[in-house]
Amino acid sequence: MTETHSERIGIYPGTFDPVTKGHLHLIKRASKLVDHLVIAVAENNRKGPLFTVDERLELLKTDISNMPEKFCSIEVKPFDNLLVHFAMEEGAACIFRGLRAVSDFEYEFQMTGMNARLAPDLETVFLMAADRYQFVSSAFVKEIYSLGGDISEVVTPNVQNALHKKFGK
């Protein structure tokens, strides 16, 4: 009898406005745990993103292509529906979520509970942010850059160039 191996697909969702080195570090770690990783870029216009969804997709694709280590195939896709519906459409077994601080946990805990009600077979896997990225958020990156601060430690040159174009600096 031959055993069939099904591909393990994971989803790492976010707004990625813009992508940070913290995001990239989690992408690398998540890529060790699945055969195929889908980076799901939320359109999320409620948050008033600085970058369009197409710009965010392109920034991610470029930064992922420049990552020195990837352990599975990685694809970047937009989504504008419920995350669990998107995950089911993709055939995902799990959703990866990054945690930076206790404040992240409360929100993520509630979302995980609701997702479990909507899609009981879909697992949520929490990955703690590395120490050097626990304070990094896309919102902080945009604010620091707009006020003339140095963000080179937390974003790639690709993202710095994109911010430069947006802010005209």
PDB file of N, CA and C in Angstrom, residues 68-102:
ATOM      1  N   PRO A  68      17.855  35.252   2.044  1.00  0.00           N
ATOM      2  CA  PRO A  68      18.893  34.249   1.823  1.00  0.00           C
ATOM      3  C   PRO A  68      18.427  32.824   2.090  1.00  0.00           C
ATOM      4  N   GLU A  69      17.475  32.637   3.032  1.00  0.00           N
ATOM      5  CA  GLU A  69      17.021  31.289   3.365  1.00  0.00           C
ATOM      6  C   GLU A  69      15.501  31.218   3.310  1.00  0.00           C
ATOM      7  N   LYS A  70      15.020  30.287   2.510  1.00  0.00           N
ATOM      8  CA  LYS A  70      13.599  29.946   2.477  1.00  0.00           C
ATOM      9  C   LYS A  70      13.548  28.424   2.510  1.00  0.00           C
ATOM     10  N   PHE A  71      12.656  27.875   3.272  1.00  0.00           N
ATOM     11  CA  PHE A  71      12.627  26.426   3.453  1.00  0.00           C
ATOM     12  C   PHE A  71      11.458  25.757   2.744  1.00  0.00           C
ATOM     13  N   CYS A  72      10.643  26.531   2.046  1.00  0.00           N
ATOM     14  CA  CYS A  72       9.525  25.983   1.285  1.00  0.00           C
ATOM     15  C   CYS A  72       9.193  26.977   0.176  1.00  0.00           C
ATOM     16  N   SER A  73       8.259  26.608  -0.674  1.00  0.00           N
ATOM     17  CA  SER A  73       7.821  27.567  -1.688  1.00  0.00           C
ATOM     18  C   SER A  73       6.955  28.626  -1.000  1.00  0.00           C
ATOM     19  N   ILE A  74       7.105  29.872  -1.434  1.00  0.00           N
ATOM     20  CA  ILE A  74       6.383  30.994  -0.833  1.00  0.00           C
ATOM     21  C   ILE A  74       5.690  31.765  -1.946  1.00  0.00           C
ATOM     22  N   GLU A  75       4.435  32.067  -1.696  1.00  0.00           N
ATOM     23  CA  GLU A  75       3.613  32.786  -2.658  1.00  0.00           C
ATOM     24  C   GLU A  75       2.982  33.980  -1.939  1.00  0.00           C
ATOM     25  N   VAL A  76       2.822  35.089  -2.632  1.00  0.00           N
ATOM     26  CA  VAL A  76       2.226  36.292  -2.059  1.00  0.00           C
ATOM     27  C   VAL A  76       0.928  36.578  -2.806  1.00  0.00           C
ATOM     28  N   LYS A  77      -0.181  36.692  -2.038  1.00  0.00           N
ATOM     29  CA  LYS A  77      -1.490  36.900  -2.651  1.00  0.00           C
ATOM     30  C   LYS A  77      -2.304  37.913  -1.841  1.00  0.00           C
ATOM     31  N   PRO A  78      -3.143  38.687  -2.523  1.00  0.00           N
ATOM     32  CA  PRO A  78      -4.054  39.585  -1.795  1.00  0.00           C
ATOM     33  C   PRO A  78      -5.306  38.828  -1.361  1.00  0.00           C
ATOM     34  N   PHE A  79      -5.970  39.349  -0.334  1.00  0.00           N
ATOM     35  CA  PHE A  79      -7.293  38.813   0.008  1.00  0.00           C
ATOM     36  C   PHE A  79      -8.138  39.934   0.597  1.00  0.00           C
ATOM     37  N   ASP A  80      -9.450  39.822   0.379  1.00  0.00           N
ATOM     38  CA  ASP A  80     -10.358  40.842   0.899  1.00  0.00           C
ATOM     39  C   ASP A  80     -11.625  40.231   1.485  1.00  0.00           C
ATOM     40  N   ASN A  81     -11.524  38.956   1.866  1.00  0.00           N
ATOM     41  CA  ASN A  81     -12.647  38.272   2.488  1.00  0.00           C
ATOM     42  C   ASN A  81     -12.228  37.799   3.878  1.00  0.00           C
ATOM     43  N   LEU A  82     -13.067  37.022   4.525  1.00  0.00           N
ATOM     44  CA  LEU A  82     -12.693  36.478   5.828  1.00  0.00           C
ATOM     45  C   LEU A  82     -11.438  35.628   5.690  1.00  0.00           C
ATOM     46  N   LEU A  83     -10.529  35.782   6.626  1.00  0.00           N
ATOM     47  CA  LEU A  83      -9.281  35.032   6.577  1.00  0.00           C
ATOM     48  C   LEU A  83      -9.529  33.530   6.529  1.00  0.00           C
ATOM     49  N   VAL A  84     -10.466  33.028   7.319  1.00  0.00           N
ATOM     50  CA  VAL A  84     -10.709  31.581   7.314  1.00  0.00           C
ATOM     51  C   VAL A  84     -11.238  31.120   5.959  1.00  0.00           C
ATOM     52  N   HIS A  85     -12.028  31.954   5.288  1.00  0.00           N
ATOM     53  CA  HIS A  85     -12.507  31.587   3.948  1.00  0.00           C
ATOM     54  C   HIS A  85     -11.342  31.550   2.961  1.00  0.00           C
ATOM     55  N   PHE A  86     -10.475  32.552   3.043  1.00  0.00           N
ATOM     56  CA  PHE A  86      -9.286  32.577   2.180  1.00  0.00           C
ATOM     57  C   PHE A  86      -8.418  31.348   2.446  1.00  0.00           C
ATOM     58  N   ALA A  87      -8.203  31.029   3.719  1.00  0.00           N
ATOM     59  CA  ALA A  87      -7.375  29.870   4.088  1.00  0.00           C
ATOM     60  C   ALA A  87      -7.973  28.572   3.535  1.00  0.00           C
ATOM     61  N   MET A  88      -9.279  28.438   3.626  1.00  0.00           N
ATOM     62  CA  MET A  88      -9.933  27.227   3.100  1.00  0.00           C
ATOM     63  C   MET A  88      -9.808  27.173   1.574  1.00  0.00           C
ATOM     64  N   GLU A  89      -9.958  28.323   0.903  1.00  0.00           N
ATOM     65  CA  GLU A  89      -9.795  28.364  -0.556  1.00  0.00           C
ATOM     66  C   GLU A  89      -8.398  27.920  -0.965  1.00  0.00           C
ATOM     67  N   GLU A  90      -7.413  28.258  -0.153  1.00  0.00           N
ATOM     68  CA  GLU A  90      -6.021  27.913  -0.438  1.00  0.00           C
ATOM     69  C   GLU A  90      -5.669  26.490  -0.008  1.00  0.00           C
ATOM     70  N   GLY A  91      -6.565  25.833   0.711  1.00  0.00           N
ATOM     71  CA  GLY A  91      -6.290  24.476   1.207  1.00  0.00           C
ATOM     72  C   GLY A  91      -5.338  24.470   2.383  1.00  0.00           C
ATOM     73  N   ALA A  92      -5.308  25.547   3.150  1.00  0.00           N
ATOM     74  CA  ALA A  92      -4.364  25.681   4.263  1.00  0.00           C
ATOM     75  C   ALA A  92      -4.763  24.827   5.454  1.00  0.00           C
ATOM     76  N   ALA A  93      -3.750  24.341   6.142  1.00  0.00           N
ATOM     77  CA  ALA A  93      -3.945  23.589   7.379  1.00  0.00           C
ATOM     78  C   ALA A  93      -3.762  24.491   8.591  1.00  0.00           C
ATOM     79  N   CYS A  94      -3.029  25.610   8.408  1.00  0.00           N
ATOM     80  CA  CYS A  94      -2.751  26.467   9.554  1.00  0.00           C
ATOM     81  C   CYS A  94      -2.576  27.922   9.144  1.00  0.00           C
ATOM     82  N   ILE A  95      -2.788  28.777  10.132  1.00  0.00           N
ATOM     83  CA  ILE A  95      -2.560  30.213  10.002  1.00  0.00           C
ATOM     84  C   ILE A  95      -1.441  30.559  10.974  1.00  0.00           C
ATOM     85  N   PHE A  96      -0.436  31.257  10.499  1.00  0.00           N
ATOM     86  CA  PHE A  96       0.652  31.717  11.359  1.00  0.00           C
ATOM     87  C   PHE A  96       0.356  33.142  11.811  1.00  0.00           C
ATOM     88  N   ARG A  97       0.562  33.380  13.093  1.00  0.00           N
ATOM     89  CA  ARG A  97       0.388  34.718  13.651  1.00  0.00           C
ATOM     90  C   ARG A  97       1.615  35.051  14.476  1.00  0.00           C
ATOM     91  N   GLY A  98       2.097  36.277  14.346  1.00  0.00           N
ATOM     92  CA  GLY A  98       3.235  36.730  15.134  1.00  0.00           C
ATOM     93  C   GLY A  98       2.777  37.424  16.394  1.00  0.00           C
ATOM     94  N   LEU A  99       3.475  37.180  17.471  1.00  0.00           N
ATOM     95  CA  LEU A  99       3.197  37.845  18.744  1.00  0.00           C
ATOM     96  C   LEU A  99       4.425  38.628  19.168  1.00  0.00           C
ATOM     97  N   ARG A 100       4.207  39.913  19.489  1.00  0.00           N
ATOM     98  CA  ARG A 100       5.310  40.752  19.957  1.00  0.00           C
ATOM     99  C   ARG A 100       5.251  40.976  21.450  1.00  0.00           C
ATOM    100  N   ALA A 101       4.050  41.190  21.967  1.00  0.00           N
ATOM    101  CA  ALA A 101       3.896  41.546  23.379  1.00  0.00           C
ATOM    102  C   ALA A 101       2.589  40.969  23.903  1.00  0.00           C
ATOM    103  N   VAL A 102       2.387  41.084  25.194  1.00  0.00           N
ATOM    104  CA  VAL A 102       1.172  40.590  25.823  1.00  0.00           C
ATOM    105  C   VAL A 102      -0.054  41.254  25.196  1.00  0.00           C
TER     106      VAL A 102
END
